[in-house]
Coordinates of C-alpha atoms in Angstrom, one line a residue:
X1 CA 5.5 -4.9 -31.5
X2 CA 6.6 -2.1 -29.2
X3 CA 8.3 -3.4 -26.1
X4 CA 8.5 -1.3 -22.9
X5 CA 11.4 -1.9 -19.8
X6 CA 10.4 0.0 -17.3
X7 CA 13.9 -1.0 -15.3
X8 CA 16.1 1.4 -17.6
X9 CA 13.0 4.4 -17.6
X10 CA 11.6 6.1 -14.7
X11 CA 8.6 8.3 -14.5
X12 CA 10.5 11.4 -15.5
X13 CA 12.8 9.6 -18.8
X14 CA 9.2 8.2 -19.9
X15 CA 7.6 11.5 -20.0
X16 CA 10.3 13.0 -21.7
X17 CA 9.8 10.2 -24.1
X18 CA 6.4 11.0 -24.8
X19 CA 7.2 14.7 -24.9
X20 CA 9.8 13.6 -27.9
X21 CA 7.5 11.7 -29.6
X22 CA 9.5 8.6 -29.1
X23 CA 6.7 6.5 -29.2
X24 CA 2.5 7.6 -28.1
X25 CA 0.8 6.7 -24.9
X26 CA -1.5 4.4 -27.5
X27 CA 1.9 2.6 -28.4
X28 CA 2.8 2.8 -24.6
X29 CA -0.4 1.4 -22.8
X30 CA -1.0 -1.4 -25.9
X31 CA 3.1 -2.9 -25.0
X32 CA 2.2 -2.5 -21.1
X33 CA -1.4 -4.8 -21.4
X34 CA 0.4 -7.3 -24.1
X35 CA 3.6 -7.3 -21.1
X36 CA 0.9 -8.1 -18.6
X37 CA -0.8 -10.7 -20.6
X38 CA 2.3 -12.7 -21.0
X39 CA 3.6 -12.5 -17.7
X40 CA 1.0 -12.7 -15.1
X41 CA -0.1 -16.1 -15.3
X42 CA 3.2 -16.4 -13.4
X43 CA 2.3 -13.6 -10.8
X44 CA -1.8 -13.1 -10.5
X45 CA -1.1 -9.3 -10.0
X46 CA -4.0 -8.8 -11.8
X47 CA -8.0 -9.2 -11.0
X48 CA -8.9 -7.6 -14.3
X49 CA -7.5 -5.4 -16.9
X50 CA -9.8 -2.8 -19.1
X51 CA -7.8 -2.7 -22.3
X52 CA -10.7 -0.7 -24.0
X53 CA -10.7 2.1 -21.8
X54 CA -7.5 2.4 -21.0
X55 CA -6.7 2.6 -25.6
X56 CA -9.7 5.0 -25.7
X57 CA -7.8 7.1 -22.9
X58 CA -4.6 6.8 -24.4
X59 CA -5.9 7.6 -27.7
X60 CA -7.2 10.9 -27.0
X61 CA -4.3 12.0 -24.7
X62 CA -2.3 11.5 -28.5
X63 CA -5.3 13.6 -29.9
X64 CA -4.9 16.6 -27.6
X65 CA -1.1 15.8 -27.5
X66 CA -1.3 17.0 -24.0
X67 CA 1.6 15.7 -21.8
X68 CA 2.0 18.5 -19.8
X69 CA 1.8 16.0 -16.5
X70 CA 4.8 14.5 -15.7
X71 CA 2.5 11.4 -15.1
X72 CA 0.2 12.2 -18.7
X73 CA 0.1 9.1 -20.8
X74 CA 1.7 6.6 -18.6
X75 CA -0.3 3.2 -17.1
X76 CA -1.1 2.3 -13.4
X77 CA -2.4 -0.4 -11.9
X78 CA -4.9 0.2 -8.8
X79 CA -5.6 -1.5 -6.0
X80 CA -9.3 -3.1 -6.3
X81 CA -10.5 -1.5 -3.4
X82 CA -10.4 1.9 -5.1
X83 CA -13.9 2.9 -6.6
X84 CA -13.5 3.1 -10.7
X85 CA -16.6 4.3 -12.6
X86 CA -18.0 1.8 -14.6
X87 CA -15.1 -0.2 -14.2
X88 CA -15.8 -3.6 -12.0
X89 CA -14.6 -3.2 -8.2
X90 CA -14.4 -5.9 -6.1
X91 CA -12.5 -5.3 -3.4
X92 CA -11.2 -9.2 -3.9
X93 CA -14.3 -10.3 -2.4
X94 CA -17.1 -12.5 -3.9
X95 CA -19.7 -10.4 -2.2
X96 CA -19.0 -7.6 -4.6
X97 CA -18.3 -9.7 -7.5
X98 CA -19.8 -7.5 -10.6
X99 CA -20.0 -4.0 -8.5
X100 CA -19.4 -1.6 -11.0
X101 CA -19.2 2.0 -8.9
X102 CA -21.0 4.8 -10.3
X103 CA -18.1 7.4 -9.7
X104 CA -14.3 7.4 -9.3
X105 CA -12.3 7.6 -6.1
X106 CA -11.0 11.0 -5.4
X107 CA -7.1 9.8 -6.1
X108 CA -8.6 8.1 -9.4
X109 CA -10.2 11.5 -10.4
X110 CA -6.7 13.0 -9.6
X111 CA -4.7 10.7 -11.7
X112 CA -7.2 11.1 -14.4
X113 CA -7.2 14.7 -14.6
X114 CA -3.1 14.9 -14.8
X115 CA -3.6 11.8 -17.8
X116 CA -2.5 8.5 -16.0
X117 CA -3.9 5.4 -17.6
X118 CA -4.7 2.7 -15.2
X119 CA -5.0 -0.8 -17.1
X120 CA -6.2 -2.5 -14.3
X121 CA -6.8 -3.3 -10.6
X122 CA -4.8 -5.2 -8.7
X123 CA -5.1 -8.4 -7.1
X124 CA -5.5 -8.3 -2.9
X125 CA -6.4 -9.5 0.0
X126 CA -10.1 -9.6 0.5
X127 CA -11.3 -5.9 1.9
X128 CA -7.6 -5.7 2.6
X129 CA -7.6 -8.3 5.3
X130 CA -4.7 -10.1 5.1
X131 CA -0.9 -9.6 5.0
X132 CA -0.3 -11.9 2.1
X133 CA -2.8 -11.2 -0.8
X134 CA -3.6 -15.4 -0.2
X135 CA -7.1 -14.1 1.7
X136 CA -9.1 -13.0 -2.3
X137 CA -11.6 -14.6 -3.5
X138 CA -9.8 -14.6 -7.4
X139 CA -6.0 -16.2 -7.0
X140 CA -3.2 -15.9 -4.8
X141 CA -1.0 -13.4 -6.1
X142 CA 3.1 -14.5 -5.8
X143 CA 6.0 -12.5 -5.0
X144 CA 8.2 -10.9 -8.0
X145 CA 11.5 -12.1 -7.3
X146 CA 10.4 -16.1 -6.0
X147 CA 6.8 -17.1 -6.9
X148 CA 7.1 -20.1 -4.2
X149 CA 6.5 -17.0 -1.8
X150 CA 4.0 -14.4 -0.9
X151 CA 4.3 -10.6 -2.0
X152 CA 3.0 -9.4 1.1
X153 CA -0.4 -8.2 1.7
X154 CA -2.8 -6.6 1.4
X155 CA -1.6 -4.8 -1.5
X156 CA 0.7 -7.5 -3.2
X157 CA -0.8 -7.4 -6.3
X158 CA 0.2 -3.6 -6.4
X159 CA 3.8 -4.1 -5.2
X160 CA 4.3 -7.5 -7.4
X161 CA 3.2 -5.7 -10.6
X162 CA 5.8 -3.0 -10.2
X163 CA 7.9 -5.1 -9.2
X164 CA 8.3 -7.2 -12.1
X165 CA 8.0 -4.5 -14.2
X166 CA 4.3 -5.0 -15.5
X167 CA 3.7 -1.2 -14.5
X168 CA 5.5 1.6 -13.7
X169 CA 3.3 2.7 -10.3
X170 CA 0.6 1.8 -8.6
X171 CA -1.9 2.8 -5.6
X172 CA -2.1 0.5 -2.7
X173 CA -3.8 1.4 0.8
X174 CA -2.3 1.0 4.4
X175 CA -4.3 0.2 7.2
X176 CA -1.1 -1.4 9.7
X177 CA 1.3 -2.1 6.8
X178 CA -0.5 -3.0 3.6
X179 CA 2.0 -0.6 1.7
X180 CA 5.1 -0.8 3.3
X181 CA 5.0 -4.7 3.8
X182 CA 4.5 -5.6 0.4
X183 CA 7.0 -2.8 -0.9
X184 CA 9.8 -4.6 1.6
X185 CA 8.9 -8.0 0.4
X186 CA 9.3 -7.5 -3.2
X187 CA 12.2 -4.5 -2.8
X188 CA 10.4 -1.7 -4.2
X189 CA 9.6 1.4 -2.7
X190 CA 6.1 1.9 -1.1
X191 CA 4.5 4.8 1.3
X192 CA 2.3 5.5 3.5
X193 CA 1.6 9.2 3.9
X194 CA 0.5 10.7 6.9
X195 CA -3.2 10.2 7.4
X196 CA -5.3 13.1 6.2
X197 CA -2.1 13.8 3.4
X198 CA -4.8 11.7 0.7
X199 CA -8.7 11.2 0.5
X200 CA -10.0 8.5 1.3
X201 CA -13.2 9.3 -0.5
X202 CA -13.9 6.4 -3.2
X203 CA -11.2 3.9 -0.7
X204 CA -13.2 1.0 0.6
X205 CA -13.3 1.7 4.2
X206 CA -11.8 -1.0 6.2
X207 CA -10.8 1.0 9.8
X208 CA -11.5 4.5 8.9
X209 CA -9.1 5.9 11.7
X210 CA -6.3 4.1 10.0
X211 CA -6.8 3.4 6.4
X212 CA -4.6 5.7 4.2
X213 CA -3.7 5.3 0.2
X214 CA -0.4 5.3 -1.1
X215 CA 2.0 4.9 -3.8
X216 CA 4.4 2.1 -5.2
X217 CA 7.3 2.6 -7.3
X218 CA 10.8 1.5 -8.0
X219 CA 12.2 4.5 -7.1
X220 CA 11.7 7.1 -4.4
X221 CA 11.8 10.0 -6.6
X222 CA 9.3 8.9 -8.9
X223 CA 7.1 7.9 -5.6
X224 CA 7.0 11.7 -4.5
X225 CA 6.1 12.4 -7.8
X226 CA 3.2 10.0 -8.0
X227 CA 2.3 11.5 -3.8
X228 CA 2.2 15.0 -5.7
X229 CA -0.6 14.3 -7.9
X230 CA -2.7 12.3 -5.3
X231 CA -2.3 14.5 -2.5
X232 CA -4.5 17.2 -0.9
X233 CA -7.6 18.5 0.7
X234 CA -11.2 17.1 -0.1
X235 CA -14.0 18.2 0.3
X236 CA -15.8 14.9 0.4
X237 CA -13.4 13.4 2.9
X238 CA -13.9 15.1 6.6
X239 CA -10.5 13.7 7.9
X240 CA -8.5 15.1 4.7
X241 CA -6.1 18.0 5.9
X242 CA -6.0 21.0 4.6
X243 CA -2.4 21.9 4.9
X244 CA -1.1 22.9 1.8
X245 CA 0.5 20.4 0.1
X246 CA 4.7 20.7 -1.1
X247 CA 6.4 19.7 -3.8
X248 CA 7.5 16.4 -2.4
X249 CA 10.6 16.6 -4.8
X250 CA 12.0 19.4 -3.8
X251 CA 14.5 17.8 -1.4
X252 CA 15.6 15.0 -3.3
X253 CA 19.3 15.9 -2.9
X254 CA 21.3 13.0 -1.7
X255 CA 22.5 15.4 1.2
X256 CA 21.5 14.0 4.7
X257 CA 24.5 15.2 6.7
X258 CA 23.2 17.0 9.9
X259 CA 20.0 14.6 10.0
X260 CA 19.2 12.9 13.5
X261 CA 17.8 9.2 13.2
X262 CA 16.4 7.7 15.7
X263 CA 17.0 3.6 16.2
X264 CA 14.1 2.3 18.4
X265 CA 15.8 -0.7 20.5
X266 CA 13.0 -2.5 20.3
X267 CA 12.3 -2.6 16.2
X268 CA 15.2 -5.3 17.1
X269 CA 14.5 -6.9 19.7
X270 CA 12.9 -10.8 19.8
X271 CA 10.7 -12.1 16.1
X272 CA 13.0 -10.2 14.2
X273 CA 15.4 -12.8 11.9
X274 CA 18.7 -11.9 12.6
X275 CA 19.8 -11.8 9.2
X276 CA 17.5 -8.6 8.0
X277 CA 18.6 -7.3 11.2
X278 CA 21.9 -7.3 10.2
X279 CA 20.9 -5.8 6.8
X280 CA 18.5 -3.2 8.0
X281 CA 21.8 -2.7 10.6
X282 CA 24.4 -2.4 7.6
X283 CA 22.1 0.0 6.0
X284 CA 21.7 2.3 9.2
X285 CA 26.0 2.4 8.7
X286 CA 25.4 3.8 5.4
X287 CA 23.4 6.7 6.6
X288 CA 25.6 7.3 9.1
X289 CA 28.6 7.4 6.4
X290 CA 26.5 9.8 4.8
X291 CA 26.7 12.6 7.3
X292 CA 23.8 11.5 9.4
X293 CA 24.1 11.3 13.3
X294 CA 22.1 8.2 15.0
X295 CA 21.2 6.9 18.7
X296 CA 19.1 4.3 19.7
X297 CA 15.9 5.7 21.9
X298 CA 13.1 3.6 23.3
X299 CA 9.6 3.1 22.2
X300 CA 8.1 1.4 24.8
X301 CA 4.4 0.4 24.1
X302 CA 5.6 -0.6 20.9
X303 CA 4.8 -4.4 22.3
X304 CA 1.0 -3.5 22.7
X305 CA 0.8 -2.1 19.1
X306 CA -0.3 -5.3 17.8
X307 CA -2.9 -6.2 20.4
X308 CA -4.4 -2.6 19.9
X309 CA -4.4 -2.2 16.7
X310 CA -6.4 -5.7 15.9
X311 CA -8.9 -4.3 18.8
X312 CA -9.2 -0.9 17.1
X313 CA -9.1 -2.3 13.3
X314 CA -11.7 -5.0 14.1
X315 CA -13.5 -2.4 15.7
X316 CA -14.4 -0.3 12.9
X317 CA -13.9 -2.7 10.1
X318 CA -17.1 -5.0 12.2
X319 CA -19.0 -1.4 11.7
X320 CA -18.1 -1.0 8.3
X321 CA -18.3 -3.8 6.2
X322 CA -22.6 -3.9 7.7
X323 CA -23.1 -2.1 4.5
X324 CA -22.9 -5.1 2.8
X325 CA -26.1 -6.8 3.3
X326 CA -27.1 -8.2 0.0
X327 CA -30.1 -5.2 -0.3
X328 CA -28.6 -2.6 -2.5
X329 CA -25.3 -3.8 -4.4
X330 CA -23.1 -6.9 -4.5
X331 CA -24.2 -10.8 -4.4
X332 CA -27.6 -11.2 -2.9
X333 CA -28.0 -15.2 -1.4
X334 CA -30.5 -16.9 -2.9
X335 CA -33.7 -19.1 -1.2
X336 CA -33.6 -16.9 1.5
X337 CA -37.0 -17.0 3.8
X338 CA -36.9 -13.3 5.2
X339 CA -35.0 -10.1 5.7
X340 CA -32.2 -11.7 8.5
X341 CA -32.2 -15.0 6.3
X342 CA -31.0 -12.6 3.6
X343 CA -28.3 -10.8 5.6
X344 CA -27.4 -14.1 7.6
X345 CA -26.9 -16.0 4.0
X346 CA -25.6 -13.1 1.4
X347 CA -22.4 -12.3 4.1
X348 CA -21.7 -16.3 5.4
X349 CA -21.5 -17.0 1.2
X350 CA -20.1 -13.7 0.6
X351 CA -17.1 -12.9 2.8
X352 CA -14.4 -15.5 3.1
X353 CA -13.3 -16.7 6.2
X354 CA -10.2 -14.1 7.6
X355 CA -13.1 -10.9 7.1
X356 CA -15.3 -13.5 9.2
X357 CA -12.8 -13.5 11.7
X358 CA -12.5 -9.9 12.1
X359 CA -16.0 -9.0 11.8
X360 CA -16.6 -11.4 15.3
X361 CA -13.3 -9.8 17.0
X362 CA -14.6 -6.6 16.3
X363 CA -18.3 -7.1 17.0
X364 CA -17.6 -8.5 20.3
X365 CA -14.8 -6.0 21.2
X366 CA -17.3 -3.4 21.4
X367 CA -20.0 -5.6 23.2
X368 CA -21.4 -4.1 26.3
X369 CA -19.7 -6.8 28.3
X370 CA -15.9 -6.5 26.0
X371 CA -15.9 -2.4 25.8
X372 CA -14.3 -1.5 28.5
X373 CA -12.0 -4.3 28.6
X374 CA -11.0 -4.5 25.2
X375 CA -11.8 -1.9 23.1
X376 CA -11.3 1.8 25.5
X377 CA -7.8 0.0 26.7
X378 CA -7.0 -0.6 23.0
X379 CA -7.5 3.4 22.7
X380 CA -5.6 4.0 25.6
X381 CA -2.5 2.0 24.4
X382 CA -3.2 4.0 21.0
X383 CA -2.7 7.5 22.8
X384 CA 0.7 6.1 24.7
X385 CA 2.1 5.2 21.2
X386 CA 1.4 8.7 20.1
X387 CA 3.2 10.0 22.9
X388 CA 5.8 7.6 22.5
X389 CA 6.4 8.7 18.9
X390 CA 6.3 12.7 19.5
X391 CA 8.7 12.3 22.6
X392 CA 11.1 10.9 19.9
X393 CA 10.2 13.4 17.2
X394 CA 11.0 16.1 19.5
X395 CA 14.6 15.6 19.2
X396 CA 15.3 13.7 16.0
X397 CA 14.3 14.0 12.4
X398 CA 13.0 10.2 11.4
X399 CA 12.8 6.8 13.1
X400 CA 14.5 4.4 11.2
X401 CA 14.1 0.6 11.3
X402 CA 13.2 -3.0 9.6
X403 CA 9.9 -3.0 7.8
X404 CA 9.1 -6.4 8.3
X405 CA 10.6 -9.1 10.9
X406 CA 10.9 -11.4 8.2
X407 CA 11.4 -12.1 4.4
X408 CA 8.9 -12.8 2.1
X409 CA 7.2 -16.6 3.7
X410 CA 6.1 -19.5 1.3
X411 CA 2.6 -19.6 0.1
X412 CA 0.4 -21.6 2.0
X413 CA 3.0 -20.9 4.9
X414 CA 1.3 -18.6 7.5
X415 CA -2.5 -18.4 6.4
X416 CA -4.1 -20.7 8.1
X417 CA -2.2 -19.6 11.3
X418 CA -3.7 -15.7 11.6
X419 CA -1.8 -15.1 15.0
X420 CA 1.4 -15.4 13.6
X421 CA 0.5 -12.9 10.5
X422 CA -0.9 -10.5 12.6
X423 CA 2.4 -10.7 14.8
X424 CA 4.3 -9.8 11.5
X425 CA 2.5 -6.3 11.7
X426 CA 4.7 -5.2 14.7
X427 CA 6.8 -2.6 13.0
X428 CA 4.1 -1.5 10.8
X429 CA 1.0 -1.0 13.0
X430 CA 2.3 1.8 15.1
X431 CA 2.7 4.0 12.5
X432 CA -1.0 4.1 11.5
X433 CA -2.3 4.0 15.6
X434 CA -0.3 7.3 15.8
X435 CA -1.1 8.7 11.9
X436 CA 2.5 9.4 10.6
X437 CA 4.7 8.9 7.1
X438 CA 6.5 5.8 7.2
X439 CA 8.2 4.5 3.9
X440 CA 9.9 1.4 2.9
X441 CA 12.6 1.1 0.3
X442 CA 15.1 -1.9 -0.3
X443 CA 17.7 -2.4 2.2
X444 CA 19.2 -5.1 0.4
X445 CA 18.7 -8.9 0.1
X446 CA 18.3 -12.3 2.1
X447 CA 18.5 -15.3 0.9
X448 CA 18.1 -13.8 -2.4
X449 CA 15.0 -12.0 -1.2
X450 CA 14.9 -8.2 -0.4
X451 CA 14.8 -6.9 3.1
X452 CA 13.1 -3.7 3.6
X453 CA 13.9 0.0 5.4
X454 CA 11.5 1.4 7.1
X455 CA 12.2 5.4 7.6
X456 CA 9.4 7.2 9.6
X457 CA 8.6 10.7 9.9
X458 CA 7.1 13.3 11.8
X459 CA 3.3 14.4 10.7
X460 CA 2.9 15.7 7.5
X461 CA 6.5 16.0 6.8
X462 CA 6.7 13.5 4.1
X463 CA 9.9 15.2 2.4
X464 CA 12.5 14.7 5.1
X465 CA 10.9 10.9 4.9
X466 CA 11.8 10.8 1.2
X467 CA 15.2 12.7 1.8
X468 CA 16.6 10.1 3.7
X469 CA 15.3 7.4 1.4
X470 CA 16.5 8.8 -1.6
X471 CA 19.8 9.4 0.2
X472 CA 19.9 5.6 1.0
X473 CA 18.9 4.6 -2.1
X474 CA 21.1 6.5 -4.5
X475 CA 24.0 5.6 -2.1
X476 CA 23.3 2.2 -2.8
X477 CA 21.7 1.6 -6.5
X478 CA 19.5 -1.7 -4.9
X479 CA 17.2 -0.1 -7.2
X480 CA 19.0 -1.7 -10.2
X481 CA 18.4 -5.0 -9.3
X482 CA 16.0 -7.0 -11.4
X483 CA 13.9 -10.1 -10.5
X484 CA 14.0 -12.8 -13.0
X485 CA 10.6 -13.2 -13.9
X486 CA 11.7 -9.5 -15.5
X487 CA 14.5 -10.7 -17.4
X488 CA 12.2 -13.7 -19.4
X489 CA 11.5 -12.9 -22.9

């Protein structure tokens, strides 16, 4: 049996591999399903794998012998709210349990036209409402490097399969951190492009002015490479910019002398544990050893992202999930007595009890009686971010700061308490209320847990995001550390 480490190959040695006929994608995709099999019991990265498809994809990429991709012949996992033709997408809800979607999702079509082989869809929180992938209706997934705590959410299943080296990549999405949390709790490397950079077409739409899909990786190289393929106008998405997208590679020097970080006071101000502080700190030394110049600036709304973003997110996600009504797809109630007994019975059985919770916040937020109080102020607060952000940006290259205030928590630890997850989005929301690049890569470790990095750019100028974390990252070599659940034979 053919046996895979995805620790000592990255996304470029693989390819080559391929290229030298080393060993096939067939060979390749069986050892990464037979790697999953053994090892997620432990994890619960996984809703589902398609072995079947993902051979007979494999199989004819050997055929054509066509690895002219960089990413040809080499497994994925995908988040399960991206749309998968044919292939069951659940979105980690019971309501859609046995959806199979008629098309793929545009970044699915993209992968599959440059050969990538997903093997399954990852585990999440339900409709990607959560921050601790403990909210689906399957399992609660556990965090690669102590599985006594949580990976993050909502994309944890994402970030804990790469992680522990099940896959070599994966899409997640990113609504107020559901990339970059994860990525920092499990000390990989996760991003959130700049919204409009990716389609959302195929994405299940939780809050539409947010929501944006993204890569995880181990290292920040092959992220951009995995952000090249994915990226790009679409026709069938009406916020996709059509700015032309760069190799997102093409900077990956190491050299960040000249660049001008910015240090927001308050991404360290009260919530935050002193220890990652002082990590996330240390780390800020390093680039400044490197050759970069930082100051610390003010962004002062940042205490009102929270409160605005749950308004605005609630907002549309209340609008959004109305589709699912029991009529056309998904679980339909039984025993029902009319039309609203239907809708009334199919969503109380169907969504679990955080989506619940947001639909009601969001619903009453734009009530006649709540809109102006709640919802326009919420908009308000989202413009004075913005400007908060491009007053920064007009004099420095990248914000730089913790990811999270915290290590990863226990399991069971903060969901039944959704104030004081939400309040863990503080360092991530903002970025999405005002539409930029923010990436997370490993700062280091806590407690024997990693602490993540968050590096924030400008719009649309994802390679001066990834300059700086590559800088950091081959500086460092945190890359090289291995959870354990990796090391078992």
């Amino acid at each position: 049996m053919m046996t895979i480490d995805f620790f000592d190959n990255d996304l470029t040695s693989l390819h080559n591999a391929l290229l030298n006929k080393q060993f096939t994608a067939s060979e390749l995709t069986k050892a990464t399903l037979e790697k999953i099999e053994k090892t997620d019991d432990k994890l619960h990265a996984f809703i589902m794998t398609n072995p079947e498809i993902a051979l007979s994809q494999a199989e004819s990429i050997d055929e054509k012998q066509d690895f002219a991709h960089v990413l040809s012949g080499l497994p994925l996992a995908l988040k399960d709210n991206l749309a998968t033709k044919g292939i069951e997408t659940t979105g980690a809800s019971k309501i859609l349990e046995g959806f199979k979607p008629v098309y793929d999702a545009t970044v699915v079509e993209k992968l599959n036209q440059d050969g990538a082989i997903s093997v399954g869809k990852a585990n999440m929180d339900e409709f990607a409402m959560g921050g601790s992938t403990e909210t689906s209706y399957y399992s609660k997934t556990a965090n690669a490097w102590d599985q006594t705590k949580v990976p993050g959410g909502s994309s944890g299943g994402s970030a804990a399969a790469v992680a522990a080296g099940l896959v070599p990549f994966a899409l997640g999405s990113d609504t107020g951190g559901s990339i970059r949390q994860p990525a920092a709790f499990n000390g990989i490397v996760g991003m959130k492009p700049t919204y409009g950079r990716v389609s959302r077409w195929g994405l299940f739409a939780m809050a539409s002015s947010l929501d944006q899909v993204g890569p995880f990786t181990r290292t920040v190289k092959d992220n951009a490479l995995v952000l090249n393929t994915i990226a790009g106008f679409d026709i069938k998405d009406s916020t996709a910019s059509k700015r032309e997208v760069p190799d997102f590679t093409a900077q990956l020097t190491g050299n960040i002398k000249g660049l001008k970080i910015a240090v927001p006071k308050e991404y360290f101000g009260e919530g935050i544990d002193p220890k990652v502080a002082t990590t996330v700190k240390a780390a800020i030394t390093q680039l400044e050893a490197m050759g970069a110049t930082v100051d610390e600036v003010s962004l002062p709304h940042t205490k009102y992202g929270v409160a605005a973003y749950y308004i605005i997110m609630s907002s549309e996600a209340s609008s959004n999930l109305q589709r699912y009504d029991g009529v056309r797809y998904g679980y339909r109630a039984d025993d029902v007595k009319n039309l609203e007994d239907l809708y009334v019975k199919t969503r109380s059985e169907g969504f679990g009890d955080e989506v619940k919770r947001r639909i009601m916040l969001g619903t009453f937020s734009l009530s006649a009686g709540a809109y102006d109080a709640f919802f326009k102020k919420a908009a308000k607060i989202r413009t004075l971010l913005i400007e908060d952000f491009n007053k920064v940006f007009a004099n420095y290259d990248v914000i730089v700061g913790p990811t999270a205030p915290t290590v990863a928590y226990g399991l069971g630890e903060e969901v039944d308490d959704p104030t004081a997850m939400y309040l863990a989005d503080v360092l991530t929301v903002p970025v999405n209320l005002a539409g930029l690049p923010g990436l997370s890569v490993n700062a280091g470790f806590v407690d024997g847990l990693p602490v993540g990095l968050q590096i924030i750019g400008k719009p649309f100028d994802e390679q001066t995001v990834y300059q700086t974390g590559y800088a950091f990252e081959q500086a460092t070599r945190l890359f090289e550390q291995i959870p354990d659940i990796a090391k078992e034979d």
